[in-house]
Coordinates of N, CA and C and ligand atoms in Angstrom, one line a residue:
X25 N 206.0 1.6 69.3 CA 205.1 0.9 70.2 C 205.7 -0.5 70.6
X26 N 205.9 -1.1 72.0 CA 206.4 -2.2 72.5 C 204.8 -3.4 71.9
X27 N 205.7 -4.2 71.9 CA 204.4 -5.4 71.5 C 204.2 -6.5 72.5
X28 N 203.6 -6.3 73.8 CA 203.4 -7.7 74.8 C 202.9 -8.2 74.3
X29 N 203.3 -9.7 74.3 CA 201.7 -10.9 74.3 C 201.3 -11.2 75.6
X30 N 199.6 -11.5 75.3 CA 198.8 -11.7 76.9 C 198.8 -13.1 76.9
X31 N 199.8 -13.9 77.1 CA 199.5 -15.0 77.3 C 200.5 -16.2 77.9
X32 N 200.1 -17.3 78.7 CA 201.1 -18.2 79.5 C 201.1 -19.3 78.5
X33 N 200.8 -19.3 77.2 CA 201.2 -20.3 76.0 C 202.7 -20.3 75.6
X34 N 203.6 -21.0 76.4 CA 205.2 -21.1 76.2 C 205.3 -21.1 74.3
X35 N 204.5 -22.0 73.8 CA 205.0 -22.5 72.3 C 204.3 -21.0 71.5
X36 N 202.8 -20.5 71.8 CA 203.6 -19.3 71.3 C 204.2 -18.2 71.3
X37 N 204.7 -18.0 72.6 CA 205.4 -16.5 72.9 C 206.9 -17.2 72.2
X38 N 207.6 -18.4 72.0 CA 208.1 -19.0 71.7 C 208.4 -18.3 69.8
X39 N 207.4 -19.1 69.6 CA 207.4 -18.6 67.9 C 207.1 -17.4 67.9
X40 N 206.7 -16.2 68.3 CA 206.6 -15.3 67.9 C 207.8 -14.4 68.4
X41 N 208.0 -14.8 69.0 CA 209.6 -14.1 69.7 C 211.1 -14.2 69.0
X42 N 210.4 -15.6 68.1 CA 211.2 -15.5 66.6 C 211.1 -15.0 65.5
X43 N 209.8 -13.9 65.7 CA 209.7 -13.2 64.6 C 210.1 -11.5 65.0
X44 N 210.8 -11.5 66.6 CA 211.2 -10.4 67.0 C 210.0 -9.3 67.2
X45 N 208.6 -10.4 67.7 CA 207.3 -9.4 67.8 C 207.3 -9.3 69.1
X46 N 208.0 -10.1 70.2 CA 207.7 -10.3 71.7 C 208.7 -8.9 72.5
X47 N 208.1 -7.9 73.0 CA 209.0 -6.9 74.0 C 208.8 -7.5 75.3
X48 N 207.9 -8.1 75.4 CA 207.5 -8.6 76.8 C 206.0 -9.2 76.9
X49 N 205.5 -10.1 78.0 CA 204.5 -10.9 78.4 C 203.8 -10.5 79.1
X50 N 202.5 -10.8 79.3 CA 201.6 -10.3 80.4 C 201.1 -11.4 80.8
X51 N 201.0 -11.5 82.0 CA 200.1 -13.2 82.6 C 198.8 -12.5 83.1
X52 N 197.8 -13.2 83.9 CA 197.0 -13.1 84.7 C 196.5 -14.4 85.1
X53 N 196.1 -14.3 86.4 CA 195.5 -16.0 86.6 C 194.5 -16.5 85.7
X54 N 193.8 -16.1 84.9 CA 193.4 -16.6 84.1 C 193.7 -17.3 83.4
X55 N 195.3 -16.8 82.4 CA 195.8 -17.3 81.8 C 196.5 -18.4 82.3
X56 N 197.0 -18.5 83.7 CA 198.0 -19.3 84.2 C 196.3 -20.5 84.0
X57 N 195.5 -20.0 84.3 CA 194.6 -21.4 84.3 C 194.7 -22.1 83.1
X58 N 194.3 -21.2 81.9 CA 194.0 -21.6 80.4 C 195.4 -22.4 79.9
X59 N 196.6 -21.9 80.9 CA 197.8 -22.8 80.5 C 197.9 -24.4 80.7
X60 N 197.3 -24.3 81.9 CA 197.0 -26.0 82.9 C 198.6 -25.9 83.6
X61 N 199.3 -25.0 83.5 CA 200.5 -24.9 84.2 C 201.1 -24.5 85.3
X62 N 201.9 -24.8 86.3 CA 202.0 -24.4 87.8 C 202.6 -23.0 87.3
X63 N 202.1 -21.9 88.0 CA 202.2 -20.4 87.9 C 204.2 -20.4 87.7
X64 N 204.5 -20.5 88.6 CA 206.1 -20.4 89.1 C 206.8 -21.2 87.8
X65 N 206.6 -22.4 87.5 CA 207.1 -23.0 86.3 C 207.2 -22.5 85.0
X66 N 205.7 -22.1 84.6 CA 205.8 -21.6 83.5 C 206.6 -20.2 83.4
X67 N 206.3 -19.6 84.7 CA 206.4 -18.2 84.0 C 207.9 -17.9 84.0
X68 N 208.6 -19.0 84.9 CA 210.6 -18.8 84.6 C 210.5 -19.7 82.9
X69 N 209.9 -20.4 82.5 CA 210.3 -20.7 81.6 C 210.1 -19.7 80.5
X70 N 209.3 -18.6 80.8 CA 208.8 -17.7 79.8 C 209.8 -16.2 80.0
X71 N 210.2 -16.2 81.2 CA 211.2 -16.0 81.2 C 212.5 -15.7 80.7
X72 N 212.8 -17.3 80.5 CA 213.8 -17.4 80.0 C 213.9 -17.2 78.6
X73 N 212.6 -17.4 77.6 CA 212.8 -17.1 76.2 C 213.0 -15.5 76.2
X74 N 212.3 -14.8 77.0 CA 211.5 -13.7 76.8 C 212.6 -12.3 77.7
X75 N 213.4 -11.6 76.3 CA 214.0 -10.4 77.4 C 213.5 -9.7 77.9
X76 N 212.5 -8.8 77.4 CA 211.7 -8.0 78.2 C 211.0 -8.2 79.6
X77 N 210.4 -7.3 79.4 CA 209.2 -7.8 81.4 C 208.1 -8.6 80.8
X78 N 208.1 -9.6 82.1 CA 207.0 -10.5 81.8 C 206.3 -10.3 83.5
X79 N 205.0 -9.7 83.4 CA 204.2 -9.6 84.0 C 203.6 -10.7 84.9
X80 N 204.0 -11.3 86.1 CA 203.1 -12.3 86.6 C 202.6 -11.5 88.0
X81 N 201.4 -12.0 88.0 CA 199.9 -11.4 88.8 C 199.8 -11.7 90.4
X82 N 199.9 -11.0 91.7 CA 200.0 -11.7 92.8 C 198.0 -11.7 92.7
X83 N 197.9 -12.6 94.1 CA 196.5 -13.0 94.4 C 196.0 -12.3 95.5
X84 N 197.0 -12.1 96.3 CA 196.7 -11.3 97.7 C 195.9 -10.2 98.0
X85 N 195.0 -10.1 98.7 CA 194.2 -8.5 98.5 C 194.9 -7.8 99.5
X86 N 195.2 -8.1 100.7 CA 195.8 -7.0 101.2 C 197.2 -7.0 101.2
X87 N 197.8 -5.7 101.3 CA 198.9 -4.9 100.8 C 200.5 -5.7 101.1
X88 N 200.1 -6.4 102.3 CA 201.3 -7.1 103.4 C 201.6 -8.2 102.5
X89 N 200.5 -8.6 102.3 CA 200.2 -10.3 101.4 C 201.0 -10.4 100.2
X90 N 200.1 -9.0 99.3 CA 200.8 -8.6 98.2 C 202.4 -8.7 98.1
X91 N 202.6 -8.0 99.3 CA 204.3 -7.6 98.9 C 205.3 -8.9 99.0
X92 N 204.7 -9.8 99.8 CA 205.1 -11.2 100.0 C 205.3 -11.8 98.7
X93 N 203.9 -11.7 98.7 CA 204.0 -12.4 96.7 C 204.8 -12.0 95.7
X94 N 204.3 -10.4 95.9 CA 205.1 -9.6 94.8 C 207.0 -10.1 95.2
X95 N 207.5 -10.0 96.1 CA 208.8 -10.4 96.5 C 209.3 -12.0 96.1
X96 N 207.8 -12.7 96.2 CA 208.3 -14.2 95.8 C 208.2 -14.6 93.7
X97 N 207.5 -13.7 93.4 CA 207.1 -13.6 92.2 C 208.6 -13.3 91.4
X98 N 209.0 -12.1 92.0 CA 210.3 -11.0 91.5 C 211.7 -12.5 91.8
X99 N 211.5 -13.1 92.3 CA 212.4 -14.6 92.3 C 212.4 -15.0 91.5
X100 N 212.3 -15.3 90.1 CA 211.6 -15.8 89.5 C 213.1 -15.8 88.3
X101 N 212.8 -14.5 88.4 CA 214.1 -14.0 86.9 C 214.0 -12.0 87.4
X102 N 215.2 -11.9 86.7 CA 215.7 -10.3 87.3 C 214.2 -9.7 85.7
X103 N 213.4 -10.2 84.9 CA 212.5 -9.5 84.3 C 211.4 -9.6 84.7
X104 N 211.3 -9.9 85.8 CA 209.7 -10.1 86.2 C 209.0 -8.6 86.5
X105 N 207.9 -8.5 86.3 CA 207.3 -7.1 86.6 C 206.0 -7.7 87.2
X106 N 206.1 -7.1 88.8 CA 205.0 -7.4 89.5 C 203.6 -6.9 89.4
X107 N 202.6 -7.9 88.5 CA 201.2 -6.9 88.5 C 200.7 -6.9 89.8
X108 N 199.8 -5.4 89.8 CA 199.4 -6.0 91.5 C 197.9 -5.3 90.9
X109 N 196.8 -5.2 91.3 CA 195.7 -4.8 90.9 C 195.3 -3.2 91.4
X110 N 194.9 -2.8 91.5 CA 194.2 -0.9 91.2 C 193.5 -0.9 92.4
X111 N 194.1 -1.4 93.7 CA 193.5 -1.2 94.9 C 194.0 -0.3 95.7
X112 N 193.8 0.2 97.0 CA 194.6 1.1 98.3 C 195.8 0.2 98.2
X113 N 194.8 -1.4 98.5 CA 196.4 -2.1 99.1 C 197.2 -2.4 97.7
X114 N 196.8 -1.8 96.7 CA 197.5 -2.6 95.0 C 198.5 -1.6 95.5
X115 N 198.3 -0.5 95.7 CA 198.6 1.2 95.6 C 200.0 1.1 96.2
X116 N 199.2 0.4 97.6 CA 200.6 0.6 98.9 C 201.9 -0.3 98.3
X117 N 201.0 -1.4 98.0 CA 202.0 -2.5 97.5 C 203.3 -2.0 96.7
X118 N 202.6 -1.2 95.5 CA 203.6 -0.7 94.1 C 204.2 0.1 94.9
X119 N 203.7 0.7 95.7 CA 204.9 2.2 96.2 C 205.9 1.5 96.5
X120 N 205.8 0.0 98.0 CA 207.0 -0.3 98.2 C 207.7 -1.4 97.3
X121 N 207.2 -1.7 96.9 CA 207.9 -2.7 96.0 C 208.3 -2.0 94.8
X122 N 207.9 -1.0 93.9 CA 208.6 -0.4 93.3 C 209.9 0.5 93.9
X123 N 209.6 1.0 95.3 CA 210.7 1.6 95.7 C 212.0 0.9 96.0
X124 N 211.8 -0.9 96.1 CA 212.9 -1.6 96.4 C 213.4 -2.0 95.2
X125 N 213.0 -1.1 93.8 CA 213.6 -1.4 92.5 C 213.1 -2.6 91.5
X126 N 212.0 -2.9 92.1 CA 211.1 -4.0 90.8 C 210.5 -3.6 90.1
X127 N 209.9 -3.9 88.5 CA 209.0 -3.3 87.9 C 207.6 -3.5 88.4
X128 N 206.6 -2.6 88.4 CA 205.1 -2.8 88.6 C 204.2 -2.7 87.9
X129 N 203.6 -3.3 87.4 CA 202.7 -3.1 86.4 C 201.3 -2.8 87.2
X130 N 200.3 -1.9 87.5 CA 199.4 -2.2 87.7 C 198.2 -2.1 86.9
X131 N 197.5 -3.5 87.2 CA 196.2 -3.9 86.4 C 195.1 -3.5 86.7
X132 N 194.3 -3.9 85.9 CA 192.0 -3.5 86.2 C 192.5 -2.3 86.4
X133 N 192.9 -1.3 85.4 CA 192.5 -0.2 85.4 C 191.8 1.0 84.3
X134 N 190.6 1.4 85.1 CA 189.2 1.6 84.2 C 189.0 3.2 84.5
X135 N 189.9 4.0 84.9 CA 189.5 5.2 84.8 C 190.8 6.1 84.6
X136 N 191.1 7.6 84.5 CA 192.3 8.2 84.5 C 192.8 8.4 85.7
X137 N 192.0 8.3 86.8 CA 192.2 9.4 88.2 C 192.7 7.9 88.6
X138 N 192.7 7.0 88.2 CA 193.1 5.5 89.0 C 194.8 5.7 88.3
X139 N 194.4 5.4 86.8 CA 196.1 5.9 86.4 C 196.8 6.7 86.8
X140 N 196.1 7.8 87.4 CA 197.3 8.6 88.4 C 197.8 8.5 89.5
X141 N 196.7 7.6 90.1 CA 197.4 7.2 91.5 C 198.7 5.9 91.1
X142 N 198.3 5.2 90.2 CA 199.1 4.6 89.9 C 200.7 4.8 89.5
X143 N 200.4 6.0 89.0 CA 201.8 6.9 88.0 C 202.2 7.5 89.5
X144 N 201.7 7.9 90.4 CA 202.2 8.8 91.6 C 203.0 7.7 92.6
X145 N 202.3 6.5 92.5 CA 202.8 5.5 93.4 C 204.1 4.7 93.1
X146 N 204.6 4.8 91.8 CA 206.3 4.5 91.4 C 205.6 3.3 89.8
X147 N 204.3 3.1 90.0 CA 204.3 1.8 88.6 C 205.2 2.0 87.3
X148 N 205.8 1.3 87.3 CA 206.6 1.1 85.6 C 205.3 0.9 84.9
X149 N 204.6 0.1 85.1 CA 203.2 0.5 83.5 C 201.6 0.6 84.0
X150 N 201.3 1.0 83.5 CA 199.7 1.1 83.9 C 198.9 0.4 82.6
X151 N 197.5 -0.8 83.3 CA 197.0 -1.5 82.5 C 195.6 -1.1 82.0
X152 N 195.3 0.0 81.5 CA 194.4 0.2 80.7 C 193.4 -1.1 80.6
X153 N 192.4 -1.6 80.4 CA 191.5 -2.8 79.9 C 190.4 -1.8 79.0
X154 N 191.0 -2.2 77.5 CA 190.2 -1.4 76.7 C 189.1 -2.2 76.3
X155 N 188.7 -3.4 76.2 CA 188.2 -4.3 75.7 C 186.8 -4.3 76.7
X156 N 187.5 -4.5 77.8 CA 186.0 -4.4 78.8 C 185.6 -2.9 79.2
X157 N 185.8 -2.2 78.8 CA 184.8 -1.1 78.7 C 184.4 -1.1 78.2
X158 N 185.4 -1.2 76.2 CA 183.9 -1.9 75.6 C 183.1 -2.4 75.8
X159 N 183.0 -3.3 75.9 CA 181.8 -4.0 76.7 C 180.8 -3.9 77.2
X160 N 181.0 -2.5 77.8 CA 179.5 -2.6 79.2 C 179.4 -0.7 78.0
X161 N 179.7 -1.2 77.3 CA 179.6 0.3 76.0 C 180.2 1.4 76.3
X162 N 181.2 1.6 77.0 CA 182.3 2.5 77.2 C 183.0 2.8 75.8
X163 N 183.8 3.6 76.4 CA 184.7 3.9 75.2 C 186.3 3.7 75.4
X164 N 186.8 2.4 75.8 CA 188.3 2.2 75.9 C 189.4 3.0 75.5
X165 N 189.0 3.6 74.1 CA 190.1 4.3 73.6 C 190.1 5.8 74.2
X166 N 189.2 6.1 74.5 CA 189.2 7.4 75.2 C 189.8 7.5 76.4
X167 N 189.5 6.7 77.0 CA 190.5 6.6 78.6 C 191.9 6.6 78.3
X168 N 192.5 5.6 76.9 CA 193.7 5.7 76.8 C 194.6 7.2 76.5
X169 N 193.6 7.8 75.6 CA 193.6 9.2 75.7 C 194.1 10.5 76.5
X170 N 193.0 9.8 77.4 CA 192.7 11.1 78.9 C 193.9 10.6 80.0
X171 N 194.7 9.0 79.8 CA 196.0 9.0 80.3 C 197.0 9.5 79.9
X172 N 197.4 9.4 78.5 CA 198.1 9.9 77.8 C 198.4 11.7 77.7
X173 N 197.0 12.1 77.8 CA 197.3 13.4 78.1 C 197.7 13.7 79.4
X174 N 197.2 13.2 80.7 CA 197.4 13.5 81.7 C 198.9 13.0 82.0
X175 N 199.4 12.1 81.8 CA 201.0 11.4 82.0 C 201.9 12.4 81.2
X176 N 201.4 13.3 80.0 CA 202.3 14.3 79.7 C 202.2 15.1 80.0
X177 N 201.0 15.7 80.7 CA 200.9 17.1 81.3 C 202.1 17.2 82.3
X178 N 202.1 16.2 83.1 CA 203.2 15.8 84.5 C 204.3 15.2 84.0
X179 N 204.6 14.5 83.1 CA 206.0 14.1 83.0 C 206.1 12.5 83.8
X180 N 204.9 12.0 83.6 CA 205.2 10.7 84.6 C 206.0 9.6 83.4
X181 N 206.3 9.0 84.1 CA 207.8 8.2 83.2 C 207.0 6.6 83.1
X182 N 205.5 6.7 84.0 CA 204.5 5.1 84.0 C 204.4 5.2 82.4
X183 N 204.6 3.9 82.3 CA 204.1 4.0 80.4 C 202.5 3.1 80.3
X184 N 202.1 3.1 79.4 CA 201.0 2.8 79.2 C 200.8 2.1 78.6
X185 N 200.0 0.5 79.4 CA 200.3 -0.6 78.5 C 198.6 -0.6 78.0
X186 N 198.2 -0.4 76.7 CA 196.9 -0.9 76.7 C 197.0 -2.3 76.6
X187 N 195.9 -2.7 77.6 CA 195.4 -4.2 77.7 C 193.6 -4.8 77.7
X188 N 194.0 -5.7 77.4 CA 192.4 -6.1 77.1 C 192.0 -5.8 75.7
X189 N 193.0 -6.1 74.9 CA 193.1 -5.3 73.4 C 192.2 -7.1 72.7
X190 N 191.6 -6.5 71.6 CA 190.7 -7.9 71.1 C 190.9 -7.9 69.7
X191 N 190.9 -6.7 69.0 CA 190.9 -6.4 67.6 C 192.3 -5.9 67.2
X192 N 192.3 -6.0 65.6 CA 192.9 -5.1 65.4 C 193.0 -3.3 65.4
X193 N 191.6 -3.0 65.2 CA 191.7 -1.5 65.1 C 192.4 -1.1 66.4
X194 N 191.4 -2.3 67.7 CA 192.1 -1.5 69.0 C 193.5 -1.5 68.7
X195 N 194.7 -2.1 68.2 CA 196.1 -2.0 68.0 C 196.2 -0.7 67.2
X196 N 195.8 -0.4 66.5 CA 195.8 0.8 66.0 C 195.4 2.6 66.3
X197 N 194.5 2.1 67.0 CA 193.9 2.9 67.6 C 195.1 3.9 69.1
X198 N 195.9 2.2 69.8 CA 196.4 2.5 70.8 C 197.5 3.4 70.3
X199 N 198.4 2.8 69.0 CA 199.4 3.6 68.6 C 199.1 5.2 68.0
X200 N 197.9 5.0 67.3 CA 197.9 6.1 67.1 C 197.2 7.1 68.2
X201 N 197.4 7.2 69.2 CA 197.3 8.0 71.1 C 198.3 7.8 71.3
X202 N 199.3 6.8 71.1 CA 200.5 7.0 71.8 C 200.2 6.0 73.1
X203 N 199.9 4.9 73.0 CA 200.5 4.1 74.3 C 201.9 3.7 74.0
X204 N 202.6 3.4 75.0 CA 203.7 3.0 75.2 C 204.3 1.5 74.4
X205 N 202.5 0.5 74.9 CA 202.9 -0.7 74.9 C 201.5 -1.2 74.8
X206 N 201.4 -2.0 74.1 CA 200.2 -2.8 73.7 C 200.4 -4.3 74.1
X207 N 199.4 -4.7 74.7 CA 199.7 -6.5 75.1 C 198.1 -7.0 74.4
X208 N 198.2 -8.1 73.7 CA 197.4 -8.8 73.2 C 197.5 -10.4 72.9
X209 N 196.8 -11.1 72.6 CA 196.3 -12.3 72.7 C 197.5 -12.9 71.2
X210 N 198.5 -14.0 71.0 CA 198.7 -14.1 69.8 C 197.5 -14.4 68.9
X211 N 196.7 -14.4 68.5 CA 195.8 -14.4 67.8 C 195.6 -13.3 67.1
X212 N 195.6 -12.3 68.3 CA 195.6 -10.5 67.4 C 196.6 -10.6 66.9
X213 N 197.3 -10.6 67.3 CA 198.7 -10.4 67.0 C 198.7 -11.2 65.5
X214 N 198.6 -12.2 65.5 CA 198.9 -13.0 63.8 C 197.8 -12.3 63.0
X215 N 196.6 -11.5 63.3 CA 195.5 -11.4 62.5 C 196.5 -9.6 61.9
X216 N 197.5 -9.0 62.4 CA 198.0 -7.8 62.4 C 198.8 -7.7 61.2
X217 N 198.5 -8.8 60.5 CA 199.8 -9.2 59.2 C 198.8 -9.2 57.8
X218 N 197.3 -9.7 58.1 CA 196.1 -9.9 57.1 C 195.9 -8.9 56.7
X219 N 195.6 -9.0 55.2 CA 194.5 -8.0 54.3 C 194.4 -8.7 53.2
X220 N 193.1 -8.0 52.7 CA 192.6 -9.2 51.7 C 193.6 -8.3 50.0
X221 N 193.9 -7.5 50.2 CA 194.3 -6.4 49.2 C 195.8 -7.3 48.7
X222 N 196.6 -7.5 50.1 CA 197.6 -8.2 49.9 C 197.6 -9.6 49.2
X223 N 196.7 -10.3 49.8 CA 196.4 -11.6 49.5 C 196.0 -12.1 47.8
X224 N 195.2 -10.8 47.6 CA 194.6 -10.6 46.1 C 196.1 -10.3 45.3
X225 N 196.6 -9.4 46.0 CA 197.8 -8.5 44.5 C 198.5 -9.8 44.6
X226 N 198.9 -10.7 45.6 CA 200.2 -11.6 46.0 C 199.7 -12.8 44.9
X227 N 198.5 -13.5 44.7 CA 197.4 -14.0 43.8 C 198.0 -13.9 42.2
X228 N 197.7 -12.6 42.0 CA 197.8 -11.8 40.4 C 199.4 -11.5 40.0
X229 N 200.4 -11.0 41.1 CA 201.4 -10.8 40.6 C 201.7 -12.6 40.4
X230 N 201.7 -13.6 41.6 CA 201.7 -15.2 40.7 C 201.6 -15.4 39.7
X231 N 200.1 -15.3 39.4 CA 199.5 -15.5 38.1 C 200.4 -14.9 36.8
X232 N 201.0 -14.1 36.9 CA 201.9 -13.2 35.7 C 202.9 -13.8 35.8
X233 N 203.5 -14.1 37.0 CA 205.0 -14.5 36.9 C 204.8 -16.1 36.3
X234 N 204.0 -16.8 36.4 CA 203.9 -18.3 35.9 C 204.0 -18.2 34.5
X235 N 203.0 -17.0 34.0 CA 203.3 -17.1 32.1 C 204.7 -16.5 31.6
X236 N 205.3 -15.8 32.6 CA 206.7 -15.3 32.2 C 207.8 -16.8 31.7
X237 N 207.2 -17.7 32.3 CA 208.3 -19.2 32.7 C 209.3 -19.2 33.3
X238 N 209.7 -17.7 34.0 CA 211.1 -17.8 34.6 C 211.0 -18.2 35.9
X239 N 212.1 -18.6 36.3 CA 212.7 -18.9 37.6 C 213.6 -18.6 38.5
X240 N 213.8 -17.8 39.7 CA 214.5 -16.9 40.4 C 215.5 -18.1 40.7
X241 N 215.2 -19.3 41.4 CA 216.3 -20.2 41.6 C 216.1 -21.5 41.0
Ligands
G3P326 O1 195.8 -8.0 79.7 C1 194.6 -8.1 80.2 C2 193.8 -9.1 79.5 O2 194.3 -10.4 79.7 C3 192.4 -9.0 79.7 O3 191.8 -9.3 78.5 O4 190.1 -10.0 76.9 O5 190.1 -10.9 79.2 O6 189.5 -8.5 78.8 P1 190.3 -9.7 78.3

């Protein structure tokens, strides 16, 4: 499973990308807000740490607009992957802009029959939001499911990024379905290393090695 982080925080896609956890980034205007950073600035700088695709979000609703952006976006750095949203005109957008060879990611997507238009229209990933289904008491992981079956029934080559991931189980949950690619917040991400089992035995083996008196160096 690929590991995105969801986030326009340079310092930590930065440090975690030194622990070889970063495959790639996911933006959204949101995040470009919660950064305080000009969209275009940060995201070459994230860029540049970052080899994989880094996701930055056009704003445009219709299709023409879109492809504008998507084309000014893809300027950026040769790993940019253009999100464009789960509309007709998201739809039109990825056909052509994927057919001129950019990656597409497309986002806000909340059903399977949406993931297929998306997999039919050329997207390199499709963005699941498993978190907000939760939410309104859906069942997130089940959609990731009913894509996963349906993308192998057909042989679609879209991978599946779950997004809107909050917990850990959801990380677990996605791998074990088989998404492609999980993007999360670094926060999940550092909480993915915790257990209290570890923490205890790490505790007790100490405690023994102190009455031993020895020293490794
Ligand atoms: O990748 C999409 C993500 O940023 C949305 O997450 O927690 O706002 O639903 P959330």
């Amino acid at each position: 499973m690929k590991f995105f982080v969801d986030t326009a925080d340079v310092e930590a896609i930065r440090e975690l990308n030194e622990l070889g956890m970063v495959d790639g980034v996911t933006t959204n205007p949101s995040l470009i807000l919660k950064s305080g950073r000009d969209i275009i600035e940060v995201t070459k700088e994230i860029c540049a740490i970052v080899e994989g695709p880094v996701s930055a979000e056009v704003v445009a609703l219709e299709s023409e607009a879109m492809i504008a952006e998507g084309r000014k976006l893809a300027q950026i750095a040769p790993n940019i992957a253009i999100k464009l949203p789960l509309t007709w005109d998201g739809l039109k957008a990825c056909k052509m802009l994927s057919g001129e060879g950019h990656m597409v990611n497309v986002t806000l997507c909340f059903s399977a029959n949406q993931a297929l238009l998306a997999a039919k229209a050329g997207a390199s990933f499709i963005s699941p939001f498993i978190g907000r289904l939760d939410d309104i008491n859906l069942d997130g992981m089940e959609l990731i499911q009913d894509i996963r079956t349906i993308y192998d029934n057909y042989g679609f080559e879209t991978e599946i990024l779950a997004a809107s991931i909050r917990t850990v189980n959801h990380v677990t949950e996605a791998a074990r379905i088989g998404a492609d690619v999980m993007t999360a917040p670094p926060e999940v991400i550092a909480k993915l290393a915790a257990h209290p089992l570890t923490d205890k035995g790490l505790e007790n083996f100490l405690k023994d090695w102190e009455k031993t008196g020895q020293k490794i160096l």
